[in-house]
Short mmCIF file of C-alpha atoms and ligand atoms in Angstrom, two decimals:
data_model
loop_
_atom_site.label_atom_id
_atom_site.label_comp_id
_atom_site.label_asym_id
_atom_site.label_seq_id
_atom_site.Cartn_x
_atom_site.Cartn_y
_atom_site.Cartn_z
CA MET C 2 0.01 0.08 0.03
CA THR C 3 1.52 3.47 -0.77
CA THR C 4 2.23 5.95 1.91
CA GLN C 5 0.74 9.39 1.55
CA GLN C 6 2.26 12.76 1.69
CA ILE C 7 0.70 14.79 4.62
CA LEU C 8 -0.71 17.49 2.37
CA SER C 9 -2.36 14.94 0.17
CA LEU C 10 -4.55 13.47 2.75
CA ASN C 11 -8.18 14.33 2.14
CA ALA C 12 -7.16 17.18 -0.26
CA PHE C 13 -9.63 18.55 -2.87
CA GLN C 14 -8.59 17.27 -6.21
CA PRO C 15 -9.77 19.68 -9.06
CA GLU C 16 -10.77 16.91 -11.41
CA GLU C 17 -13.14 15.57 -8.66
CA GLY C 18 -14.65 18.85 -8.09
CA VAL C 19 -17.82 18.31 -9.89
CA GLY C 20 -21.23 19.86 -8.90
CA LEU C 21 -19.65 22.55 -6.79
CA ALA C 22 -22.11 25.43 -5.82
CA ASP C 23 -21.34 28.59 -7.92
CA ASP C 24 -19.77 30.62 -5.04
CA VAL C 25 -17.49 27.50 -4.40
CA ALA C 26 -16.45 27.07 -7.82
CA ARG C 27 -15.67 30.77 -8.36
CA LEU C 28 -13.43 30.93 -5.18
CA VAL C 29 -11.83 27.66 -6.18
CA ALA C 30 -10.84 29.02 -9.63
CA ARG C 31 -9.56 32.28 -8.09
CA ARG C 32 -7.45 30.40 -5.53
CA GLN C 33 -5.90 28.29 -8.25
CA ARG C 34 -5.20 31.35 -10.29
CA SER C 35 -3.37 33.15 -7.49
CA PHE C 36 -1.90 30.37 -5.32
CA GLY C 37 -1.13 27.96 -8.14
CA ALA C 38 0.29 24.59 -7.15
CA SER C 39 0.60 25.68 -3.43
CA SER C 40 -3.15 25.78 -2.99
CA VAL C 41 -4.38 23.00 -0.68
CA LEU C 42 -8.03 22.62 0.18
CA PHE C 43 -10.04 19.94 2.00
CA TYR C 44 -12.90 17.76 0.76
CA GLN C 45 -14.20 16.93 -2.54
CA GLN C 46 -16.69 19.78 -2.04
CA PRO C 47 -14.47 22.44 -0.43
CA LEU C 48 -16.11 24.63 2.21
CA HIS C 49 -16.74 28.44 1.90
CA VAL C 50 -16.75 29.35 5.47
CA VAL C 51 -17.86 32.66 7.00
CA SER C 52 -18.26 32.53 10.77
CA ALA C 53 -17.89 30.22 13.69
CA SER C 54 -18.34 29.83 17.41
CA GLY C 55 -17.48 27.17 19.97
CA ALA C 56 -17.27 23.89 17.87
CA MET C 57 -19.56 25.00 15.13
CA ILE C 58 -18.50 26.58 11.65
CA ARG C 59 -20.92 28.39 9.39
CA THR C 60 -20.65 28.46 5.50
CA ALA C 61 -21.82 31.03 3.09
CA ASP C 62 -25.06 29.05 2.31
CA GLY C 63 -26.02 29.46 6.11
CA SER C 64 -25.35 25.85 6.91
CA GLU C 65 -23.63 24.87 10.18
CA TYR C 66 -20.96 22.19 10.48
CA LEU C 67 -19.54 20.42 13.66
CA ASP C 68 -15.90 20.94 13.62
CA LEU C 69 -13.83 17.91 14.89
CA TYR C 70 -10.67 18.98 13.00
CA ASN C 71 -9.60 22.38 14.37
CA ASN C 72 -6.88 22.65 16.94
CA VAL C 73 -6.12 26.31 16.00
CA PRO C 74 -9.14 27.68 17.64
CA SER C 75 -8.52 25.25 20.45
CA VAL C 76 -10.53 26.78 23.21
CA GLY C 77 -13.38 27.31 20.81
CA HIS C 78 -13.89 29.44 17.61
CA CYS C 79 -14.12 32.95 18.22
CA HIS C 80 -14.06 32.62 22.12
CA PRO C 81 -15.43 35.87 23.38
CA LYS C 82 -12.78 36.28 26.05
CA VAL C 83 -10.10 35.83 23.43
CA VAL C 84 -11.78 38.05 21.02
CA ALA C 85 -12.23 40.83 23.54
CA ALA C 86 -8.62 40.61 24.54
CA VAL C 87 -7.37 40.91 21.21
CA GLN C 88 -9.69 43.76 20.18
CA GLU C 89 -8.69 45.77 23.32
CA GLN C 90 -4.96 45.25 22.73
CA VAL C 91 -5.03 45.93 18.98
CA ALA C 92 -6.98 49.16 19.48
CA GLN C 93 -4.32 50.19 22.04
CA LEU C 94 -0.90 49.27 20.58
CA ASN C 95 0.79 46.77 18.38
CA CYS C 96 4.25 47.03 16.87
CA HIS C 97 7.69 45.22 16.68
CA THR C 98 9.06 43.61 19.87
CA ARG C 99 12.04 45.62 20.84
CA TYR C 100 10.26 47.67 23.47
CA LEU C 101 8.98 46.78 26.90
CA PHE C 102 5.48 45.63 27.22
CA ASP C 103 3.74 44.44 30.57
CA ASN C 104 1.41 41.89 29.13
CA VAL C 105 4.18 39.91 27.39
CA HIS C 106 5.86 39.29 30.58
CA ASP C 107 2.56 38.40 32.32
CA TYR C 108 2.27 35.93 29.58
CA ALA C 109 5.83 34.45 29.77
CA GLU C 110 5.64 34.17 33.50
CA ARG C 111 2.12 32.44 33.42
CA LEU C 112 3.17 30.03 30.56
CA LEU C 113 6.66 29.19 32.20
CA ALA C 114 4.93 28.34 35.44
CA THR C 115 3.33 25.29 33.55
CA PHE C 116 6.74 23.73 32.89
CA PRO C 117 9.05 21.79 35.08
CA THR C 118 11.64 23.98 36.79
CA PRO C 119 14.69 23.60 34.56
CA LEU C 120 12.64 24.90 31.62
CA SER C 121 12.57 28.59 32.63
CA ASN C 122 13.42 30.55 29.32
CA LEU C 123 10.96 31.31 26.61
CA ALA C 124 11.57 32.68 23.06
CA LEU C 125 8.41 33.76 21.34
CA THR C 126 7.86 33.09 17.57
CA CYS C 127 4.90 33.15 15.24
CA THR C 128 4.53 29.64 14.07
CA GLY C 129 5.14 25.99 14.99
CA SER C 130 7.59 25.98 12.16
CA GLU C 131 9.78 28.84 13.38
CA SER C 132 9.64 27.22 16.86
CA ASN C 133 10.94 23.86 15.60
CA ASP C 134 13.57 25.79 13.37
CA LEU C 135 14.97 27.62 16.41
CA ALA C 136 14.91 24.32 18.35
CA LEU C 137 16.99 22.53 15.81
CA ARG C 138 19.51 25.35 15.88
CA ILE C 139 19.62 25.41 19.86
CA VAL C 140 20.26 21.69 19.77
CA ARG C 141 22.99 21.73 17.03
CA GLN C 142 24.72 24.58 18.83
CA ALA C 143 24.69 22.71 22.26
CA THR C 144 25.72 19.27 20.99
CA GLY C 145 28.06 20.28 18.14
CA GLY C 146 26.09 17.62 16.29
CA ALA C 147 24.08 17.70 13.11
CA GLY C 148 22.23 14.27 13.30
CA PHE C 149 18.51 14.28 14.05
CA ILE C 150 16.06 11.34 14.65
CA VAL C 151 12.36 11.67 13.74
CA THR C 152 9.48 9.23 13.15
CA GLU C 153 8.71 7.85 9.74
CA THR C 154 5.59 9.90 9.14
CA ALA C 155 6.64 12.99 11.17
CA TYR C 156 5.52 16.49 10.26
CA HIS C 157 7.25 19.35 12.08
CA GLY C 158 6.79 22.31 9.71
CA ASN C 159 7.75 24.05 6.62
CA THR C 160 11.21 25.90 6.88
CA ALA C 161 13.97 24.52 4.77
CA ALA C 162 15.66 22.86 7.86
CA VAL C 163 12.40 21.80 9.35
CA THR C 164 11.09 20.14 6.09
CA GLU C 165 14.36 18.01 6.29
CA VAL C 166 13.10 16.58 9.48
CA SER C 167 9.46 16.11 8.24
CA PRO C 168 9.52 12.79 6.30
CA SER C 169 5.71 13.21 5.62
CA SER C 170 6.39 16.17 3.41
CA TYR C 171 8.43 14.19 0.92
CA LYS C 172 6.51 13.53 -2.28
CA GLN C 173 9.63 11.71 -3.51
CA GLY C 174 12.96 10.68 -2.28
CA THR C 175 13.94 10.45 1.38
CA PRO C 176 15.18 12.82 3.98
CA PRO C 177 18.97 13.89 3.78
CA ARG C 178 21.78 11.78 5.46
CA HIS C 179 21.70 13.84 8.68
CA VAL C 180 18.06 12.83 9.42
CA ARG C 181 17.21 9.21 10.50
CA MET C 182 13.85 7.83 10.72
CA VAL C 183 12.48 5.39 13.27
CA PRO C 184 9.08 3.48 13.07
CA ALA C 185 6.03 5.16 14.63
CA PRO C 186 5.53 3.96 18.16
CA ASP C 187 2.73 1.65 17.18
CA PRO C 188 2.56 -1.48 19.32
CA ARG C 189 2.42 -3.41 16.11
CA ASN C 190 5.94 -2.17 15.21
CA PHE C 191 7.33 -3.06 18.50
CA PRO C 192 5.50 -6.10 20.04
CA GLY C 193 6.13 -6.69 23.72
CA ASP C 194 7.66 -3.74 25.47
CA LEU C 195 6.82 -0.54 23.39
CA GLY C 196 9.09 1.78 25.38
CA ALA C 197 11.99 -0.77 25.20
CA GLY C 198 11.51 -1.39 21.40
CA PHE C 199 11.11 2.30 20.55
CA ALA C 200 14.33 3.10 22.55
CA ALA C 201 16.20 0.29 20.79
CA ALA C 202 15.17 1.78 17.38
CA VAL C 203 16.44 5.19 18.60
CA ARG C 204 19.72 3.55 19.74
CA ALA C 205 20.05 1.95 16.41
CA ALA C 206 19.56 5.20 14.63
CA ILE C 207 22.20 6.96 16.80
CA ALA C 208 24.60 4.15 15.91
CA GLY C 209 23.83 4.40 12.26
CA LEU C 210 24.54 8.14 12.24
CA GLU C 211 27.85 7.80 14.18
CA ALA C 212 28.83 4.96 11.85
CA ASP C 213 28.39 7.42 8.85
CA GLY C 214 30.45 9.96 10.71
CA ILE C 215 27.57 12.24 11.47
CA ARG C 216 27.45 13.46 15.25
CA PHE C 217 24.22 12.78 16.92
CA ALA C 218 22.39 16.07 18.08
CA GLY C 219 18.87 14.92 19.08
CA LEU C 220 15.56 13.26 18.92
CA LEU C 221 12.56 15.45 17.83
CA VAL C 222 9.01 14.01 18.25
CA ASP C 223 5.42 15.23 18.39
CA THR C 224 4.62 13.76 21.88
CA ILE C 225 1.17 12.36 20.62
CA PHE C 226 2.62 11.29 17.27
CA SER C 227 -0.43 12.82 15.42
CA SER C 228 0.91 12.54 11.72
CA ASP C 229 2.15 9.04 12.42
CA GLY C 230 -1.57 8.18 13.24
CA VAL C 231 -1.89 9.13 16.87
CA PHE C 232 0.01 7.06 19.47
CA ALA C 233 -0.45 8.00 23.00
CA ASP C 234 -0.23 4.85 25.17
CA PRO C 235 1.05 3.49 27.48
CA PRO C 236 1.93 6.70 29.12
CA GLY C 237 5.64 6.73 29.81
CA PHE C 238 6.68 4.67 26.71
CA LEU C 239 8.84 7.61 25.48
CA LYS C 240 11.03 7.55 28.74
CA PRO C 241 13.57 4.90 27.70
CA ALA C 242 14.11 6.56 24.28
CA VAL C 243 14.82 9.93 25.99
CA GLU C 244 17.22 8.24 28.35
CA ALA C 245 18.90 6.68 25.37
CA VAL C 246 19.27 10.06 23.77
CA HIS C 247 20.79 11.53 26.71
CA ALA C 248 23.05 8.68 27.27
CA ALA C 249 24.52 9.31 23.86
CA GLY C 250 24.97 13.05 24.50
CA GLY C 251 22.07 14.22 22.52
CA LEU C 252 19.10 16.37 23.44
CA PHE C 253 15.33 15.73 23.30
CA ILE C 254 12.92 18.21 21.56
CA ALA C 255 9.24 17.74 22.39
CA ASP C 256 7.01 19.21 19.66
CA GLU C 257 3.93 20.21 21.64
CA VAL C 258 2.23 21.93 18.60
CA GLN C 259 -0.43 19.15 18.54
CA PRO C 260 -0.98 17.82 22.07
CA GLY C 261 0.03 21.03 24.07
CA PHE C 262 -2.41 23.41 25.90
CA GLY C 263 -4.52 20.68 27.57
CA ARG C 264 -5.54 18.57 24.61
CA THR C 265 -4.56 15.25 26.04
CA GLY C 266 -6.85 15.77 28.98
CA SER C 267 -4.19 15.32 31.59
CA GLY C 268 -2.17 18.55 32.31
CA MET C 269 -0.98 21.00 29.84
CA TRP C 270 1.70 19.08 27.91
CA GLY C 271 1.89 15.78 26.04
CA PHE C 272 5.56 15.22 27.33
CA ALA C 273 4.24 15.10 30.88
CA ARG C 274 2.29 11.95 30.26
CA HIS C 275 5.56 10.34 29.46
CA GLU C 276 7.15 11.48 32.70
CA VAL C 277 10.14 13.05 30.86
CA VAL C 278 11.59 16.56 31.08
CA PRO C 279 12.50 17.62 27.50
CA ASP C 280 15.55 19.83 26.85
CA VAL C 281 13.66 21.95 24.36
CA VAL C 282 9.79 22.24 24.03
CA THR C 283 8.12 23.82 20.86
CA MET C 284 4.73 25.39 20.54
CA GLY C 285 2.45 26.79 18.03
CA LYS C 286 -1.13 26.60 16.69
CA PRO C 287 -3.34 26.38 19.85
CA MET C 288 -1.28 29.03 21.72
CA GLY C 289 -3.20 32.08 20.54
CA ASN C 290 -6.49 30.37 19.37
CA GLY C 291 -6.17 31.76 15.95
CA ILE C 292 -3.68 34.71 16.44
CA ALA C 293 -0.42 33.49 15.05
CA MET C 294 2.00 32.81 17.87
CA GLY C 295 4.52 30.04 18.72
CA GLY C 296 7.17 29.59 21.22
CA VAL C 297 10.30 27.62 22.32
CA VAL C 298 10.87 26.74 26.13
CA THR C 299 14.16 25.74 27.07
CA ARG C 300 16.88 25.73 29.70
CA PRO C 301 18.55 29.15 30.07
CA GLU C 302 22.13 27.78 29.21
CA LEU C 303 20.86 26.16 26.03
CA LEU C 304 19.34 29.51 24.93
CA ALA C 305 22.26 31.43 25.95
CA GLY C 306 24.68 29.07 24.11
CA TYR C 307 22.62 29.60 20.90
CA CYS C 308 22.30 33.31 21.39
CA ASP C 309 26.10 33.69 22.01
CA ALA C 310 26.77 32.36 18.58
CA PHE C 311 23.93 33.68 16.63
CA GLY C 312 21.25 35.74 18.68
CA TYR C 313 17.62 35.59 18.03
CA PHE C 314 15.17 38.29 17.11
CA ASN C 315 11.54 37.74 15.65
CA THR C 316 9.90 40.93 14.64
CA PHE C 317 6.41 39.66 15.42
CA GLY C 318 7.22 37.07 18.04
CA GLY C 319 5.73 38.07 21.40
CA ASN C 320 3.86 41.10 20.05
CA PRO C 321 1.47 42.62 22.58
CA VAL C 322 -1.56 41.53 20.61
CA ALA C 323 -0.26 37.97 20.60
CA ALA C 324 0.36 38.12 24.34
CA ALA C 325 -3.24 39.27 24.94
CA ALA C 326 -4.42 36.41 23.02
CA GLY C 327 -2.16 33.90 24.80
CA LEU C 328 -3.10 35.22 28.17
CA ALA C 329 -6.88 34.88 27.31
CA VAL C 330 -6.29 31.34 26.12
CA LEU C 331 -4.54 30.38 29.44
CA ASP C 332 -7.40 32.00 31.36
CA VAL C 333 -10.09 30.16 29.38
CA ILE C 334 -8.38 26.80 29.63
CA ALA C 335 -8.62 27.22 33.37
CA GLU C 336 -11.94 28.97 33.73
CA ASP C 337 -13.82 26.74 31.29
CA GLY C 338 -12.33 23.53 32.72
CA LEU C 339 -11.11 22.53 29.26
CA ILE C 340 -8.58 19.90 30.37
CA ASP C 341 -11.25 17.95 32.30
CA ASN C 342 -13.70 18.45 29.34
CA ALA C 343 -11.12 16.99 27.09
CA ALA C 344 -10.69 14.01 29.27
CA GLN C 345 -14.44 13.55 29.84
CA VAL C 346 -15.58 14.08 26.31
CA GLY C 347 -12.44 12.43 24.58
CA GLY C 348 -13.06 9.47 26.89
CA HIS C 349 -16.75 9.20 25.95
CA ILE C 350 -16.01 9.09 22.20
CA ALA C 351 -13.30 6.53 22.65
CA GLU C 352 -15.54 4.21 24.78
CA ARG C 353 -18.51 4.64 22.42
CA LEU C 354 -16.30 3.85 19.29
CA ALA C 355 -14.78 0.98 20.97
CA ALA C 356 -18.27 -0.39 21.85
CA ALA C 357 -19.48 0.25 18.15
CA ARG C 358 -16.73 -1.94 16.78
CA GLU C 359 -18.94 -5.08 17.11
CA ARG C 360 -21.62 -3.56 14.89
CA CYS C 361 -19.24 -1.67 12.60
CA PRO C 362 -16.17 -4.00 11.69
CA ALA C 363 -14.80 -1.00 9.61
CA ILE C 364 -13.75 0.43 12.97
CA GLY C 365 -10.24 -0.84 13.78
CA ASP C 366 -8.06 0.40 16.69
CA VAL C 367 -9.39 3.40 18.62
CA ARG C 368 -6.67 5.17 20.47
CA GLY C 369 -5.36 8.45 21.74
CA ALA C 370 -5.66 10.76 24.71
CA GLY C 371 -8.21 13.39 25.72
CA LEU C 372 -9.58 15.13 22.68
CA TYR C 373 -6.96 13.70 20.30
CA LEU C 374 -8.08 10.34 19.03
CA GLY C 375 -7.15 8.17 16.02
CA VAL C 376 -9.64 5.88 14.69
CA GLU C 377 -8.47 3.25 12.25
CA ILE C 378 -10.73 2.43 9.25
CA VAL C 379 -10.15 -1.07 8.06
CA SER C 380 -11.36 -3.67 5.71
CA GLY C 381 -10.94 -7.00 7.46
CA ASP C 382 -7.49 -6.61 8.99
CA ALA C 383 -6.19 -4.41 6.40
CA PRO C 384 -6.00 -0.54 6.58
CA ASP C 385 -8.55 1.00 4.24
CA PRO C 386 -7.52 4.57 3.23
CA GLU C 387 -10.15 4.71 0.44
CA GLY C 388 -12.76 3.81 3.07
CA ALA C 389 -11.48 6.51 5.33
CA LYS C 390 -11.67 9.08 2.47
CA ARG C 391 -15.09 7.89 1.67
CA LEU C 392 -16.26 8.45 5.26
CA ILE C 393 -14.55 11.84 5.59
CA ASN C 394 -16.46 13.19 2.62
CA ALA C 395 -19.70 11.58 3.77
CA LEU C 396 -19.43 13.07 7.24
CA ARG C 397 -18.80 16.41 5.59
CA ASP C 398 -22.10 15.80 3.72
CA ARG C 399 -23.66 15.20 6.95
CA HIS C 400 -22.13 18.45 8.21
CA ILE C 401 -19.35 16.96 10.29
CA LEU C 402 -15.84 18.04 9.61
CA ILE C 403 -12.85 15.60 10.31
CA GLY C 404 -9.42 14.85 8.85
CA ALA C 405 -7.13 11.76 8.32
CA ALA C 406 -3.64 10.85 9.52
CA GLY C 407 -1.08 7.97 9.40
CA ALA C 408 1.38 6.91 6.81
CA LEU C 409 -1.39 5.31 4.73
CA GLY C 410 -4.17 7.92 5.67
CA HIS C 411 -6.56 5.40 7.07
CA VAL C 412 -6.83 6.80 10.55
CA LEU C 413 -9.56 9.39 11.27
CA LYS C 414 -8.18 12.25 13.38
CA VAL C 415 -10.57 13.40 16.01
CA ARG C 416 -9.21 16.73 17.18
CA PRO C 417 -12.08 19.17 17.84
CA PRO C 418 -12.00 22.49 19.81
CA LEU C 419 -11.63 21.51 23.52
CA CYS C 420 -15.07 22.78 24.37
CA LEU C 421 -16.83 20.03 22.41
CA THR C 422 -19.87 18.75 24.24
CA LEU C 423 -21.07 15.34 25.07
CA GLU C 424 -24.05 16.02 22.82
CA GLN C 425 -21.77 16.96 19.89
CA ALA C 426 -19.65 13.94 20.65
CA ASP C 427 -22.71 11.68 20.49
CA ARG C 428 -23.79 13.27 17.14
CA PHE C 429 -20.47 12.38 15.79
CA VAL C 430 -20.48 8.74 16.94
CA ASP C 431 -24.08 8.23 15.87
CA THR C 432 -23.40 9.69 12.31
CA LEU C 433 -20.22 7.50 11.84
CA GLU C 434 -22.14 4.37 12.96
CA ASP C 435 -25.04 5.26 10.60
CA LEU C 436 -22.56 5.83 7.68
CA ILE C 437 -20.63 2.69 8.26
CA SER C 438 -23.83 0.58 8.76
CA ALA C 439 -25.19 2.07 5.39
N1 PMP U 28 4.62 20.54 14.48
C1 PMP U 28 3.59 19.86 14.26
C2 PMP U 28 3.59 18.59 15.14
C3 PMP U 28 2.65 20.32 13.48
O1 PMP U 28 1.50 19.45 13.40
C4 PMP U 28 2.75 21.42 12.69
C5 PMP U 28 1.62 22.01 11.77
N2 PMP U 28 0.70 21.01 11.51
C6 PMP U 28 3.86 22.18 12.89
C7 PMP U 28 4.88 21.77 13.63
C8 PMP U 28 4.02 23.58 12.05
O2 PMP U 28 3.28 24.44 12.74
P1 PMP U 28 3.01 25.74 11.57
O3 PMP U 28 2.12 25.36 10.45
O4 PMP U 28 2.34 26.77 12.60
O5 PMP U 28 4.15 26.25 11.25
#
């Protein structure tokens, strides 16, 4: 079975775009004219969206869709508290970041308080890609190494250096020699002790780099392995791999762009479920609930080592509007009880889907943590990417938005705003069962 490039998953194919509504067809044509080959849209019938709130998105024709895909508006689309904070700040001041602002320090201190003690410095960026780019540079500088280890279907962003450590971006060829891949931490890849097996793969990759004369720098993983197909359990399985990295003189970068900010339903960070303290943590998407912001948290000496050599300045990173959004996001996560909600509603979906398996043999493994679930679509024992694609488009026709993940694209990725209600969760499971039975 062929592996899929991440941007191809569930992507709109112009040749399949028959019967598009007039407004959609016109926008698709304009988009293709302006954005050319870089245009990526979801669904066979792309959506023309105009407004949103909570976990609902509205389209230009007045329809409402249940959003199970978006981790950018992570605390809910257009959350009133985030909107008000941004509006107030943007009306007062926004500019480059070489002045003193109160709110950015309130933000930095609040955010850093959620990390283990050694991780006490923060560099603010605008995207997850910028965060990972800086993390790679910090780790290279600290170790003197160039070799990085990532998972086979990893995605970490879009800069030149970060694309090299994102095997799922490759449409052809393989990553360069300084990048080594290990299989996803899928229990089927590592029967028996998953943690020991994954650590052994990391050790073998380190040995491979050294054998080729490339000094090992670090291991970079998304701590919920989302593009690999969502692998969260058992908690703690990452620990032996991180120990192996440190034993070899390397550093561990935890990419929290996907699991971070409470999504896993137990604390703020995905790495904490694994009882490890990363050397560098990178953040992005959910941080500003739609305002572009990202960040890198690390130990002061690692940041200083890098800044001694190069320095770091980011014109927009940590601007006062982003800080206002970030503060409001932290408030809402606490005030709306979103971490508990992720645990409760995510657990409910997982339980119902596991129970539905008997009636719906197309549902394979169901896994994940909190409101980040992977649901395998299978035909017999075999992965069924075509079936997953059909379901995604059929769900869209029933006004439920969802995406795919995994090397083959057969894993439904359930990743809604963290405010999803039990009723909305039931609507999804009922509709999925209905479609599979039909
Ligand atoms: N890391 C992970 C795990 C991601 O999923 C993404 C984006 N999907 C990124 C980094 C890059 O973030 P951005 O698109 O904000 O640059």
